[in-house]
Structure formats: C-alpha cells, structure tokens
Amino acid sequence: GDIKLEGNLEYRFRLLGNIHGAVFLDAGNIWMLRDDPNRAGGRINLKNLPGDIALGTGAGLRYDLSVMVIRLDCGVALHTPYQTLRKGYYNIPRFMDGLGFHFAVGYPF
C-alpha cells in the first residue's frame, strides 16, 4: 500500500503488585493511490473513509518484570473495511470470528 493510517488508544492501570491491566481501541487501514486489479477496493476514496477504517477493541494483562513486560491480550473486531454478510457498522458475522488472543513481550509502542 501507499498510504497507512493507524491509531491506538490504551489505558493502563495497576491491578496487584507488578500485574497491570489495560483496555484498548485500535483503528486503521492501508490504501493504494492507484487502482490495482488484484486488490479491488484498495484505492483510497475519501467519501468512503469512515467505513474503510478497521476497528477493534479489547483488554489485557501486563506483567512488569522491570526489564521487560509480558502481555496477554484479548481483542475483538468491531468493524472490517470489507463487505461481510452483516449490515451496519458492526459487521462481524459472528462474535467468535472477530475474537483473538495475543501473547507478546514488550510494549508495541
């Protein structure tokens, strides 16, 4: 893609000792400046911009080891920028289709 737009909001809070919690909201997408026959709908169109932004939210745990942080997150998709069987902004066909668990070391930013 030629253009990337991404955003993240995250609120972190202490739960117990070195264990912290977090809630987050992620949004973004990647577009091209020109049409590509292999990527239908991939060209940026400002009229469609709100619907072209993928959106997800979730919560997680962080274990702070002072030299690194271990994270376990559960996220769920709220909106995909492509057509699905559902109408409206929340267009994930089934809740489980948008559910994901992620393990990571360190903060993403």
Tab-separated table of N, CA and C in Angstrom:
chain	number	residue	atom	x	y	z
A	1	GLY	N	0.797	-1.183	0.000
A	1	GLY	CA	0.000	0.000	0.000
A	1	GLY	C	0.849	1.261	0.000
A	2	ASP	N	0.228	2.343	-0.378
A	2	ASP	CA	0.913	3.636	-0.437
A	2	ASP	C	0.613	4.531	0.765
A	3	ILE	N	-0.553	4.361	1.366
A	3	ILE	CA	-0.974	5.215	2.478
A	3	ILE	C	-1.371	4.319	3.649
A	4	LYS	N	-0.849	4.645	4.829
A	4	LYS	CA	-1.193	3.881	6.028
A	4	LYS	C	-1.726	4.849	7.081
A	5	LEU	N	-2.858	4.485	7.677
A	5	LEU	CA	-3.443	5.264	8.763
A	5	LEU	C	-3.698	4.303	9.914
A	6	GLU	N	-3.138	4.615	11.077
A	6	GLU	CA	-3.382	3.757	12.233
A	6	GLU	C	-3.436	4.602	13.494
A	7	GLY	N	-4.212	4.127	14.443
A	7	GLY	CA	-4.336	4.813	15.717
A	7	GLY	C	-4.601	3.815	16.823
A	8	ASN	N	-4.185	4.168	18.030
A	8	ASN	CA	-4.363	3.289	19.176
A	8	ASN	C	-4.587	4.145	20.413
A	9	LEU	N	-5.587	3.795	21.174
A	9	LEU	CA	-5.804	4.373	22.498
A	9	LEU	C	-5.673	3.237	23.495
A	10	GLU	N	-4.912	3.457	24.557
A	10	GLU	CA	-4.738	2.412	25.563
A	10	GLU	C	-4.708	3.051	26.942
A	11	TYR	N	-5.472	2.475	27.848
A	11	TYR	CA	-5.468	2.915	29.241
A	11	TYR	C	-4.921	1.772	30.080
A	12	ARG	N	-3.836	2.049	30.818
A	12	ARG	CA	-3.188	1.038	31.662
A	12	ARG	C	-3.410	1.390	33.128
A	13	PHE	N	-3.576	0.366	33.948
A	13	PHE	CA	-3.824	0.579	35.372
A	13	PHE	C	-3.257	-0.590	36.171
A	14	ARG	N	-2.834	-0.290	37.401
A	14	ARG	CA	-2.255	-1.314	38.280
A	14	ARG	C	-3.379	-2.168	38.875
A	15	LEU	N	-3.167	-3.476	38.856
A	15	LEU	CA	-4.121	-4.394	39.475
A	15	LEU	C	-3.610	-4.877	40.825
A	16	LEU	N	-2.400	-5.463	40.807
A	16	LEU	CA	-1.834	-6.033	42.022
A	16	LEU	C	-0.330	-6.176	41.838
A	17	GLY	N	0.445	-5.474	42.622
A	17	GLY	CA	1.902	-5.578	42.517
A	17	GLY	C	2.389	-5.203	41.130
A	18	ASN	N	3.071	-6.150	40.476
A	18	ASN	CA	3.617	-5.919	39.133
A	18	ASN	C	2.641	-6.292	38.021
A	19	ILE	N	1.429	-6.641	38.377
A	19	ILE	CA	0.426	-7.011	37.374
A	19	ILE	C	-0.453	-5.793	37.086
A	20	HIS	N	-0.537	-5.459	35.813
A	20	HIS	CA	-1.317	-4.305	35.370
A	20	HIS	C	-2.388	-4.775	34.389
A	21	GLY	N	-3.428	-4.000	34.264
A	21	GLY	CA	-4.470	-4.247	33.274
A	21	GLY	C	-4.434	-3.164	32.216
A	22	ALA	N	-5.088	-3.422	31.114
A	22	ALA	CA	-5.179	-2.435	30.039
A	22	ALA	C	-6.460	-2.661	29.252
A	23	VAL	N	-7.033	-1.580	28.773
A	23	VAL	CA	-8.127	-1.632	27.802
A	23	VAL	C	-7.684	-0.788	26.615
A	24	PHE	N	-8.058	-1.201	25.423
A	24	PHE	CA	-7.531	-0.515	24.242
A	24	PHE	C	-8.545	-0.479	23.112
A	25	LEU	N	-8.277	0.434	22.176
A	25	LEU	CA	-9.057	0.593	20.953
A	25	LEU	C	-8.062	0.828	19.826
A	26	ASP	N	-8.123	0.016	18.787
A	26	ASP	CA	-7.218	0.123	17.640
A	26	ASP	C	-8.024	0.412	16.380
A	27	ALA	N	-7.458	1.230	15.493
A	27	ALA	CA	-8.126	1.556	14.232
A	27	ALA	C	-7.081	1.758	13.150
A	28	GLY	N	-7.447	1.455	11.898
A	28	GLY	CA	-6.525	1.737	10.807
A	28	GLY	C	-6.826	0.959	9.541
A	29	ASN	N	-6.014	1.249	8.519
A	29	ASN	CA	-6.088	0.543	7.241
A	29	ASN	C	-4.917	0.993	6.378
A	30	ILE	N	-4.756	0.332	5.256
A	30	ILE	CA	-3.734	0.664	4.259
A	30	ILE	C	-4.432	0.771	2.913
A	31	TRP	N	-4.094	1.819	2.140
A	31	TRP	CA	-4.696	2.041	0.830
A	31	TRP	C	-3.617	2.240	-0.223
A	32	MET	N	-4.051	2.186	-1.471
A	32	MET	CA	-3.186	2.480	-2.614
A	32	MET	C	-3.644	3.788	-3.247
A	33	LEU	N	-2.742	4.433	-3.960
A	33	LEU	CA	-3.083	5.669	-4.665
A	33	LEU	C	-3.709	5.389	-6.023
A	34	ARG	N	-3.405	4.217	-6.598
A	34	ARG	CA	-3.924	3.859	-7.926
A	34	ARG	C	-4.713	2.552	-7.839
A	35	ASP	N	-5.613	2.364	-8.784
A	35	ASP	CA	-6.358	1.108	-8.864
A	35	ASP	C	-5.411	-0.046	-9.149
A	36	ASP	N	-5.710	-1.196	-8.551
A	36	ASP	CA	-4.955	-2.424	-8.782
A	36	ASP	C	-5.980	-3.527	-9.024
A	37	PRO	N	-5.969	-4.169	-10.203
A	37	PRO	CA	-6.971	-5.201	-10.483
A	37	PRO	C	-6.906	-6.382	-9.510
A	38	ASN	N	-5.783	-6.584	-8.852
A	38	ASN	CA	-5.648	-7.679	-7.890
A	38	ASN	C	-6.138	-7.304	-6.494
A	39	ARG	N	-6.439	-6.031	-6.281
A	39	ARG	CA	-6.876	-5.562	-4.964
A	39	ARG	C	-8.092	-4.644	-5.126
A	40	ALA	N	-9.199	-5.228	-5.462
A	40	ALA	CA	-10.433	-4.446	-5.675
A	40	ALA	C	-10.789	-3.675	-4.408
A	41	GLY	N	-11.124	-2.411	-4.562
A	41	GLY	CA	-11.497	-1.580	-3.422
A	41	GLY	C	-10.320	-1.075	-2.612
A	42	GLY	N	-9.098	-1.306	-3.077
A	42	GLY	CA	-7.918	-0.905	-2.319
A	42	GLY	C	-7.483	0.529	-2.522
A	43	ARG	N	-8.052	1.193	-3.515
A	43	ARG	CA	-7.684	2.590	-3.766
A	43	ARG	C	-8.402	3.494	-2.763
A	44	ILE	N	-7.689	4.481	-2.252
A	44	ILE	CA	-8.285	5.380	-1.257
A	44	ILE	C	-9.383	6.226	-1.897
A	45	ASN	N	-10.484	6.348	-1.162
A	45	ASN	CA	-11.618	7.163	-1.580
A	45	ASN	C	-12.094	7.903	-0.330
A	46	LEU	N	-11.880	9.199	-0.274
A	46	LEU	CA	-12.203	9.967	0.929
A	46	LEU	C	-13.682	9.911	1.296
A	47	LYS	N	-14.566	9.706	0.317
A	47	LYS	CA	-16.001	9.596	0.618
A	47	LYS	C	-16.296	8.353	1.454
A	48	ASN	N	-15.495	7.298	1.261
A	48	ASN	CA	-15.715	6.039	1.976
A	48	ASN	C	-14.818	5.889	3.200
A	49	LEU	N	-14.055	6.913	3.547
A	49	LEU	CA	-13.039	6.782	4.586
A	49	LEU	C	-13.558	6.230	5.916
A	50	PRO	N	-14.661	6.728	6.486
A	50	PRO	CA	-15.093	6.167	7.772
A	50	PRO	C	-15.360	4.657	7.707
A	51	GLY	N	-15.967	4.180	6.643
A	51	GLY	CA	-16.246	2.753	6.506
A	51	GLY	C	-15.035	1.930	6.129
A	52	ASP	N	-13.976	2.587	5.658
A	52	ASP	CA	-12.749	1.886	5.269
A	52	ASP	C	-11.787	1.674	6.428
A	53	ILE	N	-12.113	2.178	7.600
A	53	ILE	CA	-11.237	2.045	8.763
A	53	ILE	C	-11.647	0.801	9.553
A	54	ALA	N	-10.709	-0.134	9.722
A	54	ALA	CA	-10.945	-1.297	10.578
A	54	ALA	C	-10.890	-0.833	12.032
A	55	LEU	N	-11.730	-1.431	12.888
A	55	LEU	CA	-11.801	-1.022	14.283
A	55	LEU	C	-11.878	-2.254	15.171
A	56	GLY	N	-11.098	-2.249	16.241
A	56	GLY	CA	-11.113	-3.345	17.198
A	56	GLY	C	-10.874	-2.828	18.603
A	57	THR	N	-11.270	-3.609	19.584
A	57	THR	CA	-11.097	-3.225	20.982
A	57	THR	C	-10.740	-4.458	21.795
A	58	GLY	N	-10.335	-4.249	23.030
A	58	GLY	CA	-10.009	-5.390	23.863
A	58	GLY	C	-9.470	-4.992	25.216
A	59	ALA	N	-9.017	-6.009	25.939
A	59	ALA	CA	-8.453	-5.827	27.274
A	59	ALA	C	-7.317	-6.821	27.449
A	60	GLY	N	-6.435	-6.517	28.385
A	60	GLY	CA	-5.316	-7.418	28.584
A	60	GLY	C	-4.661	-7.265	29.937
A	61	LEU	N	-3.732	-8.174	30.184
A	61	LEU	CA	-2.919	-8.167	31.393
A	61	LEU	C	-1.475	-7.912	31.008
A	62	ARG	N	-0.753	-7.177	31.869
A	62	ARG	CA	0.668	-6.914	31.675
A	62	ARG	C	1.392	-7.298	32.956
A	63	TYR	N	2.468	-8.074	32.816
A	63	TYR	CA	3.311	-8.429	33.957
A	63	TYR	C	4.637	-7.711	33.780
A	64	ASP	N	4.912	-6.767	34.661
A	64	ASP	CA	6.092	-5.909	34.560
A	64	ASP	C	7.259	-6.541	35.309
A	65	LEU	N	8.284	-6.953	34.549
A	65	LEU	CA	9.492	-7.534	35.132
A	65	LEU	C	10.599	-6.493	35.265
A	66	SER	N	10.295	-5.244	35.125
A	66	SER	CA	11.165	-4.067	35.145
A	66	SER	C	12.159	-4.024	33.984
A	67	VAL	N	12.638	-5.147	33.474
A	67	VAL	CA	13.495	-5.135	32.279
A	67	VAL	C	12.678	-5.416	31.024
A	68	MET	N	11.490	-5.970	31.198
A	68	MET	CA	10.576	-6.223	30.081
A	68	MET	C	9.166	-6.427	30.620
A	69	VAL	N	8.217	-6.334	29.727
A	69	VAL	CA	6.808	-6.519	30.071
A	69	VAL	C	6.260	-7.685	29.260
A	70	ILE	N	5.562	-8.572	29.922
A	70	ILE	CA	4.906	-9.699	29.246
A	70	ILE	C	3.419	-9.362	29.166
A	71	ARG	N	2.849	-9.486	27.958
A	71	ARG	CA	1.457	-9.080	27.734
A	71	ARG	C	0.609	-10.254	27.260
A	72	LEU	N	-0.607	-10.311	27.724
A	72	LEU	CA	-1.614	-11.236	27.212
A	72	LEU	C	-2.875	-10.413	26.969
A	73	ASP	N	-3.289	-10.331	25.713
A	73	ASP	CA	-4.438	-9.512	25.331
A	73	ASP	C	-5.530	-10.365	24.705
A	74	CYS	N	-6.752	-9.930	24.904
A	74	CYS	CA	-7.905	-10.492	24.213
A	74	CYS	C	-8.543	-9.341	23.446
A	75	GLY	N	-8.606	-9.475	22.135
A	75	GLY	CA	-9.169	-8.423	21.304
A	75	GLY	C	-10.354	-8.931	20.506
A	76	VAL	N	-11.210	-8.004	20.123
A	76	VAL	CA	-12.368	-8.359	19.314
A	76	VAL	C	-12.558	-7.295	18.231
A	77	ALA	N	-12.793	-7.753	17.018
A	77	ALA	CA	-13.035	-6.839	15.903
A	77	ALA	C	-14.427	-6.234	16.038
A	78	LEU	N	-14.528	-4.952	15.725
A	78	LEU	CA	-15.819	-4.266	15.727
A	78	LEU	C	-16.296	-3.956	14.316
A	79	HIS	N	-15.337	-3.665	13.428
A	79	HIS	CA	-15.690	-3.312	12.051
A	79	HIS	C	-14.560	-3.735	11.120
A	80	THR	N	-14.921	-4.395	10.026
A	80	THR	CA	-13.955	-4.709	8.975
A	80	THR	C	-14.232	-3.790	7.792
A	81	PRO	N	-13.194	-3.386	7.067
A	81	PRO	CA	-13.389	-2.450	5.964
A	81	PRO	C	-13.862	-3.101	4.667
A	82	TYR	N	-14.182	-4.370	4.699
A	82	TYR	CA	-14.664	-5.064	3.510
A	82	TYR	C	-16.082	-5.580	3.764
A	83	GLN	N	-16.757	-5.962	2.698
A	83	GLN	CA	-18.141	-6.426	2.785
A	83	GLN	C	-18.222	-7.769	3.509
A	84	THR	N	-19.194	-7.888	4.398
A	84	THR	CA	-19.488	-9.158	5.062
A	84	THR	C	-20.989	-9.423	4.902
A	85	LEU	N	-21.465	-10.470	5.524
A	85	LEU	CA	-22.886	-10.807	5.450
A	85	LEU	C	-23.745	-9.910	6.334
A	86	ARG	N	-23.109	-9.120	7.202
A	86	ARG	CA	-23.856	-8.245	8.115
A	86	ARG	C	-23.902	-6.824	7.590
A	87	LYS	N	-24.971	-6.151	7.883
A	87	LYS	CA	-25.140	-4.742	7.525
A	87	LYS	C	-24.844	-3.872	8.750
A	88	GLY	N	-24.585	-2.601	8.529
A	88	GLY	CA	-24.309	-1.682	9.621
A	88	GLY	C	-22.827	-1.607	9.926
A	89	TYR	N	-22.481	-0.748	10.891
A	89	TYR	CA	-21.061	-0.542	11.184
A	89	TYR	C	-20.454	-1.768	11.852
A	90	TYR	N	-21.163	-2.385	12.821
A	90	TYR	CA	-20.667	-3.637	13.407
A	90	TYR	C	-20.996	-4.742	12.415
A	91	ASN	N	-20.012	-5.123	11.606
A	91	ASN	CA	-20.283	-6.046	10.502
A	91	ASN	C	-19.536	-7.371	10.619
A	92	ILE	N	-19.207	-7.785	11.819
A	92	ILE	CA	-18.550	-9.075	12.023
A	92	ILE	C	-19.647	-10.145	12.033
A	93	PRO	N	-19.559	-11.151	11.147
A	93	PRO	CA	-20.638	-12.147	11.052
A	93	PRO	C	-20.963	-12.845	12.373
A	94	ARG	N	-19.937	-13.321	13.065
A	94	ARG	CA	-20.140	-13.979	14.359
A	94	ARG	C	-19.106	-13.419	15.331
A	95	PHE	N	-19.467	-13.303	16.603
A	95	PHE	CA	-18.552	-12.761	17.609
A	95	PHE	C	-17.223	-13.511	17.601
A	96	MET	N	-17.282	-14.833	17.522
A	96	MET	CA	-16.054	-15.643	17.564
A	96	MET	C	-15.157	-15.390	16.351
A	97	ASP	N	-15.730	-14.933	15.231
A	97	ASP	CA	-14.919	-14.623	14.048
A	97	ASP	C	-13.978	-13.454	14.307
A	98	GLY	N	-14.365	-12.555	15.195
A	98	GLY	CA	-13.560	-11.370	15.463
A	98	GLY	C	-12.737	-11.448	16.729
A	99	LEU	N	-12.751	-12.593	17.408
A	99	LEU	CA	-12.066	-12.747	18.690
A	99	LEU	C	-10.641	-13.242	18.485
A	100	GLY	N	-9.695	-12.656	19.215
A	100	GLY	CA	-8.309	-13.097	19.116
A	100	GLY	C	-7.574	-12.926	20.432
A	101	PHE	N	-6.662	-13.860	20.716
A	101	PHE	CA	-5.804	-13.789	21.895
A	101	PHE	C	-4.376	-13.598	21.419
A	102	HIS	N	-3.644	-12.711	22.104
A	102	HIS	CA	-2.293	-12.379	21.669
A	102	HIS	C	-1.355	-12.356	22.866
A	103	PHE	N	-0.226	-13.042	22.714
A	103	PHE	CA	0.838	-13.046	23.714
A	103	PHE	C	2.015	-12.287	23.126
A	104	ALA	N	2.618	-11.399	23.908
A	104	ALA	CA	3.755	-10.623	23.394
A	104	ALA	C	4.677	-10.228	24.539
A	105	VAL	N	5.895	-9.898	24.177
A	105	VAL	CA	6.885	-9.393	25.124
A	105	VAL	C	7.211	-7.960	24.731
A	106	GLY	N	7.112	-7.032	25.672
A	106	GLY	CA	7.373	-5.618	25.403
A	106	GLY	C	6.105	-4.909	24.970
A	107	TYR	N	6.134	-3.586	25.044
A	107	TYR	CA	5.003	-2.785	24.592
A	107	TYR	C	5.094	-2.570	23.093
A	108	PRO	N	3.958	-2.443	22.406
A	108	PRO	CA	4.004	-2.221	20.959
A	108	PRO	C	4.470	-0.814	20.605
A	109	PHE	N	4.461	0.107	21.565
A	109	PHE	CA	4.901	1.487	21.311
A	109	PHE	C	5.443	2.071	22.581
